[in-house]
mmCIF file of C-alpha atoms in Angstrom:
data_model
loop_
_atom_site.group_PDB
_atom_site.id
_atom_site.type_symbol
_atom_site.label_atom_id
_atom_site.label_comp_id
_atom_site.label_asym_id
_atom_site.label_seq_id
_atom_site.Cartn_x
_atom_site.Cartn_y
_atom_site.Cartn_z
ATOM 1 C CA MET A 1 -51.176 205.847 135.752
ATOM 2 C CA THR A 2 -53.370 204.208 133.087
ATOM 3 C CA PRO A 3 -51.588 200.714 132.141
ATOM 4 C CA ASP A 4 -49.458 199.985 129.262
ATOM 5 C CA TRP A 5 -52.360 197.190 128.248
ATOM 6 C CA SER A 6 -55.208 197.246 126.844
ATOM 7 C CA LEU A 7 -58.542 194.674 126.952
ATOM 8 C CA THR A 8 -59.391 192.680 123.528
ATOM 9 C CA ARG A 9 -62.300 191.606 121.355
ATOM 10 C CA PHE A 10 -62.287 188.821 119.570
ATOM 11 C CA GLY A 11 -66.115 189.078 118.315
ATOM 12 C CA PRO A 12 -68.481 188.087 121.262
ATOM 13 C CA LEU A 13 -65.867 188.401 123.906
ATOM 14 C CA THR A 14 -63.349 190.409 125.639
ATOM 15 C CA ALA A 15 -60.026 189.188 126.318
ATOM 16 C CA LEU A 16 -57.250 190.065 128.728
ATOM 17 C CA CYS A 17 -54.253 189.156 127.210
ATOM 18 C CA VAL A 18 -51.089 187.528 128.825
ATOM 19 C CA MET A 19 -47.252 186.909 127.987
ATOM 20 C CA ALA A 20 -45.161 186.278 130.253
ATOM 21 C CA ALA A 21 -41.318 188.782 128.531
ATOM 22 C CA ALA A 22 -41.499 191.603 125.321
ATOM 23 C CA PRO A 23 -38.968 188.903 123.735
ATOM 24 C CA GLU A 24 -42.125 186.692 122.937
ATOM 25 C CA TYR A 25 -44.729 189.705 121.858
ATOM 26 C CA GLY A 26 -43.475 190.269 118.186
ATOM 27 C CA PRO A 27 -43.796 192.070 115.312
ATOM 28 C CA ALA A 28 -46.974 190.397 114.604
ATOM 29 C CA LEU A 29 -49.102 190.279 117.415
ATOM 30 C CA GLN A 30 -48.338 193.969 118.242
ATOM 31 C CA ALA A 31 -50.937 194.668 115.291
ATOM 32 C CA ARG A 32 -53.383 192.043 117.393
ATOM 33 C CA ILE A 33 -53.259 192.333 120.669
ATOM 34 C CA GLN A 34 -51.832 195.364 123.782
ATOM 35 C CA PRO A 35 -50.714 192.180 125.869
ATOM 36 C CA LEU A 36 -50.443 192.200 129.708
ATOM 37 C CA ILE A 37 -46.920 191.525 130.284
ATOM 38 C CA THR A 38 -46.854 189.606 133.333
ATOM 39 C CA GLY A 39 -42.901 189.115 134.015
ATOM 40 C CA VAL A 40 -41.268 186.042 133.939
ATOM 41 C CA GLY A 41 -41.741 182.505 136.583
ATOM 42 C CA PRO A 42 -44.735 181.876 138.347
ATOM 43 C CA ILE A 43 -44.527 184.271 141.025
ATOM 44 C CA GLU A 44 -44.235 187.787 138.883
ATOM 45 C CA ALA A 45 -47.224 186.206 136.539
ATOM 46 C CA ALA A 46 -49.318 185.390 139.806
ATOM 47 C CA ALA A 47 -49.084 189.472 140.933
ATOM 48 C CA ALA A 48 -48.852 191.561 137.622
ATOM 49 C CA THR A 49 -52.922 188.981 136.122
ATOM 50 C CA ALA A 50 -54.026 188.695 140.039
ATOM 51 C CA HIS A 51 -53.266 193.008 140.202
ATOM 52 C CA ALA A 52 -54.488 193.704 136.961
ATOM 53 C CA LEU A 53 -58.236 191.556 137.940
ATOM 54 C CA ALA A 54 -58.813 192.927 140.651
ATOM 55 C CA GLY A 55 -57.943 196.897 139.285
ATOM 56 C CA LEU A 56 -60.693 195.457 136.286
ATOM 57 C CA ALA A 57 -63.125 194.578 138.823
ATOM 58 C CA VAL A 58 -62.761 197.777 141.175
ATOM 59 C CA ALA A 59 -63.660 199.409 136.738
ATOM 60 C CA GLY A 60 -66.261 197.134 136.603
ATOM 61 C CA THR A 61 -64.582 196.038 132.992
ATOM 62 C CA LEU A 62 -63.841 192.451 133.559
ATOM 63 C CA PRO A 63 -62.835 190.681 130.723
ATOM 64 C CA ASP A 64 -65.439 187.423 129.794
ATOM 65 C CA ILE A 65 -62.187 185.555 129.410
ATOM 66 C CA ILE A 66 -58.452 185.283 129.805
ATOM 67 C CA VAL A 67 -55.664 184.302 126.959
ATOM 68 C CA SER A 68 -52.351 183.198 128.158
ATOM 69 C CA LEU A 69 -50.120 182.958 125.824
ATOM 70 C CA GLY A 70 -45.595 181.988 124.652
ATOM 71 C CA SER A 71 -43.476 180.182 124.107
ATOM 72 C CA ALA A 72 -42.865 177.290 125.491
ATOM 73 C CA GLY A 73 -40.392 174.064 125.818
ATOM 74 C CA SER A 74 -41.070 170.466 125.156
ATOM 75 C CA ARG A 75 -38.879 167.983 123.723
ATOM 76 C CA THR A 76 -41.283 165.517 122.360
ATOM 77 C CA LEU A 77 -43.615 168.939 119.804
ATOM 78 C CA ASP A 78 -42.769 170.112 116.619
ATOM 79 C CA HIS A 79 -40.584 172.711 116.690
ATOM 80 C CA ALA A 80 -42.782 176.344 116.532
ATOM 81 C CA ARG A 81 -45.446 175.762 116.363
ATOM 82 C CA VAL A 82 -48.969 176.516 118.569
ATOM 83 C CA TYR A 83 -50.491 174.454 120.794
ATOM 84 C CA ARG A 84 -53.218 174.713 122.350
ATOM 85 C CA ILE A 85 -53.643 173.994 126.620
ATOM 86 C CA SER A 86 -56.080 171.366 127.770
ATOM 87 C CA GLN A 87 -54.613 171.257 131.537
ATOM 88 C CA VAL A 88 -51.423 172.459 133.122
ATOM 89 C CA SER A 89 -50.240 171.492 137.146
ATOM 90 C CA TYR A 90 -47.710 172.711 138.827
ATOM 91 C CA ARG A 91 -44.638 170.910 139.037
ATOM 92 C CA ASP A 92 -42.744 173.090 141.964
ATOM 93 C CA MET A 93 -45.796 171.715 144.609
ATOM 94 C CA ASP A 94 -44.558 168.815 145.936
ATOM 95 C CA ALA A 95 -46.457 168.490 149.887
ATOM 96 C CA SER A 96 -46.108 164.454 149.164
ATOM 97 C CA PRO A 97 -43.124 164.716 153.481
ATOM 98 C CA LEU A 98 -46.670 165.180 155.053
ATOM 99 C CA GLY A 99 -49.050 162.242 152.731
ATOM 100 C CA PHE A 100 -50.156 164.766 150.318
ATOM 101 C CA PRO A 101 -50.057 163.749 147.165
ATOM 102 C CA LYS A 102 -47.619 165.023 144.873
ATOM 103 C CA GLY A 103 -48.742 167.811 143.525
ATOM 104 C CA GLU A 104 -51.743 169.227 145.460
ATOM 105 C CA THR A 105 -51.866 172.364 146.492
ATOM 106 C CA PRO A 106 -53.049 170.765 150.766
ATOM 107 C CA TYR A 107 -54.344 174.499 151.771
ATOM 108 C CA PRO A 108 -56.323 175.306 150.107
ATOM 109 C CA ARG A 109 -57.325 171.064 148.802
ATOM 110 C CA LEU A 110 -56.534 171.728 144.919
ATOM 111 C CA PRO A 111 -56.038 169.709 142.548
ATOM 112 C CA ALA A 112 -52.840 168.455 140.720
ATOM 113 C CA ILE A 113 -54.509 169.432 137.611
ATOM 114 C CA LEU A 114 -56.339 172.221 136.314
ATOM 115 C CA PRO A 115 -58.538 172.257 133.339
ATOM 116 C CA LEU A 116 -58.090 175.548 130.632
ATOM 117 C CA ALA A 117 -61.379 176.459 128.929
ATOM 118 C CA GLU A 118 -61.744 175.018 125.092
ATOM 119 C CA GLY A 119 -59.180 176.432 121.704
ATOM 120 C CA PRO A 120 -59.390 176.551 118.331
ATOM 121 C CA ALA A 121 -60.355 173.170 117.277
ATOM 122 C CA ALA A 122 -57.720 173.277 114.559
ATOM 123 C CA LEU A 123 -55.302 173.649 116.353
ATOM 124 C CA ALA A 124 -53.855 170.494 118.804
ATOM 125 C CA SER A 125 -54.574 169.900 122.251
ATOM 126 C CA VAL A 126 -51.592 168.664 124.816
ATOM 127 C CA ARG A 127 -50.208 168.354 128.421
ATOM 128 C CA LEU A 128 -48.497 171.291 129.964
ATOM 129 C CA SER A 129 -46.451 171.901 133.402
ATOM 130 C CA SER A 130 -45.624 174.866 134.422
ATOM 131 C CA GLY A 131 -43.451 175.354 137.582
ATOM 132 C CA GLY A 132 -39.956 177.649 138.726
ATOM 133 C CA GLY A 133 -37.148 176.677 136.959
ATOM 134 C CA VAL A 134 -36.306 176.336 132.949
ATOM 135 C CA VAL A 135 -36.155 172.962 131.916
ATOM 136 C CA SER A 136 -33.671 170.853 129.697
ATOM 137 C CA GLY A 137 -32.445 167.466 129.172
ATOM 138 C CA LEU A 138 -32.465 165.435 131.449
ATOM 139 C CA ALA A 139 -35.650 167.288 134.137
ATOM 140 C CA TYR A 140 -37.522 166.443 130.736
ATOM 141 C CA ASP A 141 -37.440 163.055 132.547
ATOM 142 C CA GLY A 142 -39.333 163.534 135.229
ATOM 143 C CA ILE A 143 -42.030 165.630 134.043
ATOM 144 C CA ASP A 144 -45.357 163.533 133.332
ATOM 145 C CA ALA A 145 -46.992 166.683 130.219
ATOM 146 C CA ASP A 146 -46.597 168.008 126.306
ATOM 147 C CA MET A 147 -44.420 170.910 128.087
ATOM 148 C CA VAL A 148 -43.352 173.195 129.954
ATOM 149 C CA ASP A 149 -43.669 176.947 131.353
ATOM 150 C CA MET A 150 -43.554 179.200 134.336
ATOM 151 C CA GLU A 151 -45.805 181.406 133.980
ATOM 152 C CA THR A 152 -49.513 179.259 132.607
ATOM 153 C CA PHE A 153 -49.983 177.788 136.393
ATOM 154 C CA ALA A 154 -49.497 180.412 138.115
ATOM 155 C CA VAL A 155 -52.411 182.796 135.241
ATOM 156 C CA VAL A 156 -54.875 180.586 136.016
ATOM 157 C CA ARG A 157 -54.983 180.782 140.052
ATOM 158 C CA ALA A 158 -55.770 183.643 139.759
ATOM 159 C CA ALA A 159 -58.057 184.434 136.978
ATOM 160 C CA ALA A 160 -60.084 181.880 139.079
ATOM 161 C CA ARG A 161 -60.396 183.678 142.226
ATOM 162 C CA PHE A 162 -61.816 185.859 140.169
ATOM 163 C CA CYS A 163 -64.470 183.254 137.780
ATOM 164 C CA LEU A 164 -62.607 183.295 134.565
ATOM 165 C CA PRO A 165 -61.966 181.405 131.811
ATOM 166 C CA VAL A 166 -58.385 181.160 130.422
ATOM 167 C CA ILE A 167 -57.678 179.848 127.332
ATOM 168 C CA GLY A 168 -53.762 178.716 127.208
ATOM 169 C CA LEU A 169 -51.317 179.593 123.905
ATOM 170 C CA ARG A 170 -47.223 178.711 123.613
ATOM 171 C CA GLY A 171 -45.738 177.882 120.694
ATOM 172 C CA VAL A 172 -42.175 175.406 120.862
ATOM 173 C CA SER A 173 -39.120 177.540 121.428
ATOM 174 C CA ASP A 174 -37.053 174.968 123.025
ATOM 175 C CA GLY A 175 -37.384 171.249 123.872
ATOM 176 C CA ARG A 176 -35.094 168.918 121.490
ATOM 177 C CA THR A 177 -31.740 169.519 122.712
ATOM 178 C CA ASP A 178 -30.091 171.393 126.040
ATOM 179 C CA LEU A 179 -30.218 174.959 126.550
ATOM 180 C CA SER A 180 -26.376 176.848 127.032
ATOM 181 C CA ALA A 181 -27.797 180.513 126.319
ATOM 182 C CA LEU A 182 -30.676 182.716 125.844
ATOM 183 C CA GLU A 183 -30.487 182.521 122.019
ATOM 184 C CA HIS A 184 -31.366 178.790 122.226
ATOM 185 C CA TRP A 185 -34.691 179.981 123.402
ATOM 186 C CA THR A 186 -34.907 183.764 121.636
ATOM 187 C CA ASP A 187 -34.394 182.287 118.181
ATOM 188 C CA ALA A 188 -37.552 180.558 117.436
ATOM 189 C CA LEU A 189 -39.464 183.742 118.653
ATOM 190 C CA ALA A 190 -40.085 185.401 115.946
ATOM 191 C CA GLU A 191 -42.063 182.666 113.684
ATOM 192 C CA ILE A 192 -43.793 181.218 116.947
ATOM 193 C CA ASP A 193 -45.249 185.273 116.942
ATOM 194 C CA GLN A 194 -46.778 184.322 114.046
ATOM 195 C CA ARG A 195 -48.007 181.246 114.716
ATOM 196 C CA LEU A 196 -49.827 182.641 117.825
ATOM 197 C CA ALA A 197 -50.956 185.960 115.687
ATOM 198 C CA GLU A 198 -52.693 183.250 113.270
ATOM 199 C CA ALA A 199 -53.935 180.941 116.334
ATOM 200 C CA LEU A 200 -55.580 184.494 117.794
ATOM 201 C CA ASP A 201 -57.233 185.542 114.473
ATOM 202 C CA LEU A 202 -59.336 181.303 115.217
ATOM 203 C CA LEU A 203 -60.869 183.479 117.950
ATOM 204 C CA PRO A 204 -63.285 185.401 116.650
ATOM 205 C CA ASP A 205 -64.956 182.352 115.621
ATOM 206 C CA HIS A 206 -64.554 180.192 118.397
ATOM 207 C CA PHE A 207 -65.639 182.384 120.698
ATOM 208 C CA SER A 208 -69.008 183.026 118.159
ATOM 209 C CA LEU A 209 -69.683 179.064 117.911
ATOM 210 C CA THR A 210 -68.225 177.825 121.885
ATOM 211 C CA SER A 211 -69.416 179.385 125.615
ATOM 212 C CA PRO A 212 -66.306 178.765 127.610
ATOM 213 C CA ILE A 213 -65.467 176.881 130.176
ATOM 214 C CA LEU A 214 -65.786 177.994 133.645
ATOM 215 C CA GLN A 215 -63.125 177.421 135.868
ATOM 216 C CA THR A 216 -64.185 178.126 139.640
ATOM 217 C CA GLU A 217 -62.824 178.848 142.424
ATOM 218 C CA PRO A 218 -61.503 175.221 145.087
ATOM 219 C CA ALA A 219 -63.670 175.403 148.549
#
């Protein structure tokens, strides 16, 4: 069966663009990329990304890099602005009752914070926390990060199995007020679509000048 996504060339590199949900994939992005849309949450993101990369590996057509993009929440960052992700943590992982630091995956021993490849310098860099639940209101108090989403950590882990770096690009869709309706997320997506498209337009020059930092699978 032919997939409903395809690789995109940005200057010298080919990329698999990965997004969570169709509402984030607006007309500006549709004019530029045909992403893998994984579904919402870390399990769907990990499963879909790993499945797609396994198929590309068998065909001998793995991309040079993964671009993980979409919306995110933040209580402090500018609304509808797009940021590049410098590092990501997994807020749901807590094996501290067994003596492991909170956030670390005990087996395999995986750091609580994973780096991402460098993105365009024109975009401010932030720290991201991924997890399985929507964050709203006072829930931000317990999260040591600038921004929250549900998929990036899973995409980074799937990509690491194939020794592929990941660039993260996220636009702030919510966080200033409590979430109580779907439109509190979707209302900003049209503007984020345009801002994400503009961020993608920076990638050809960025890749022509720099080499992505490679993430490797921990032992």
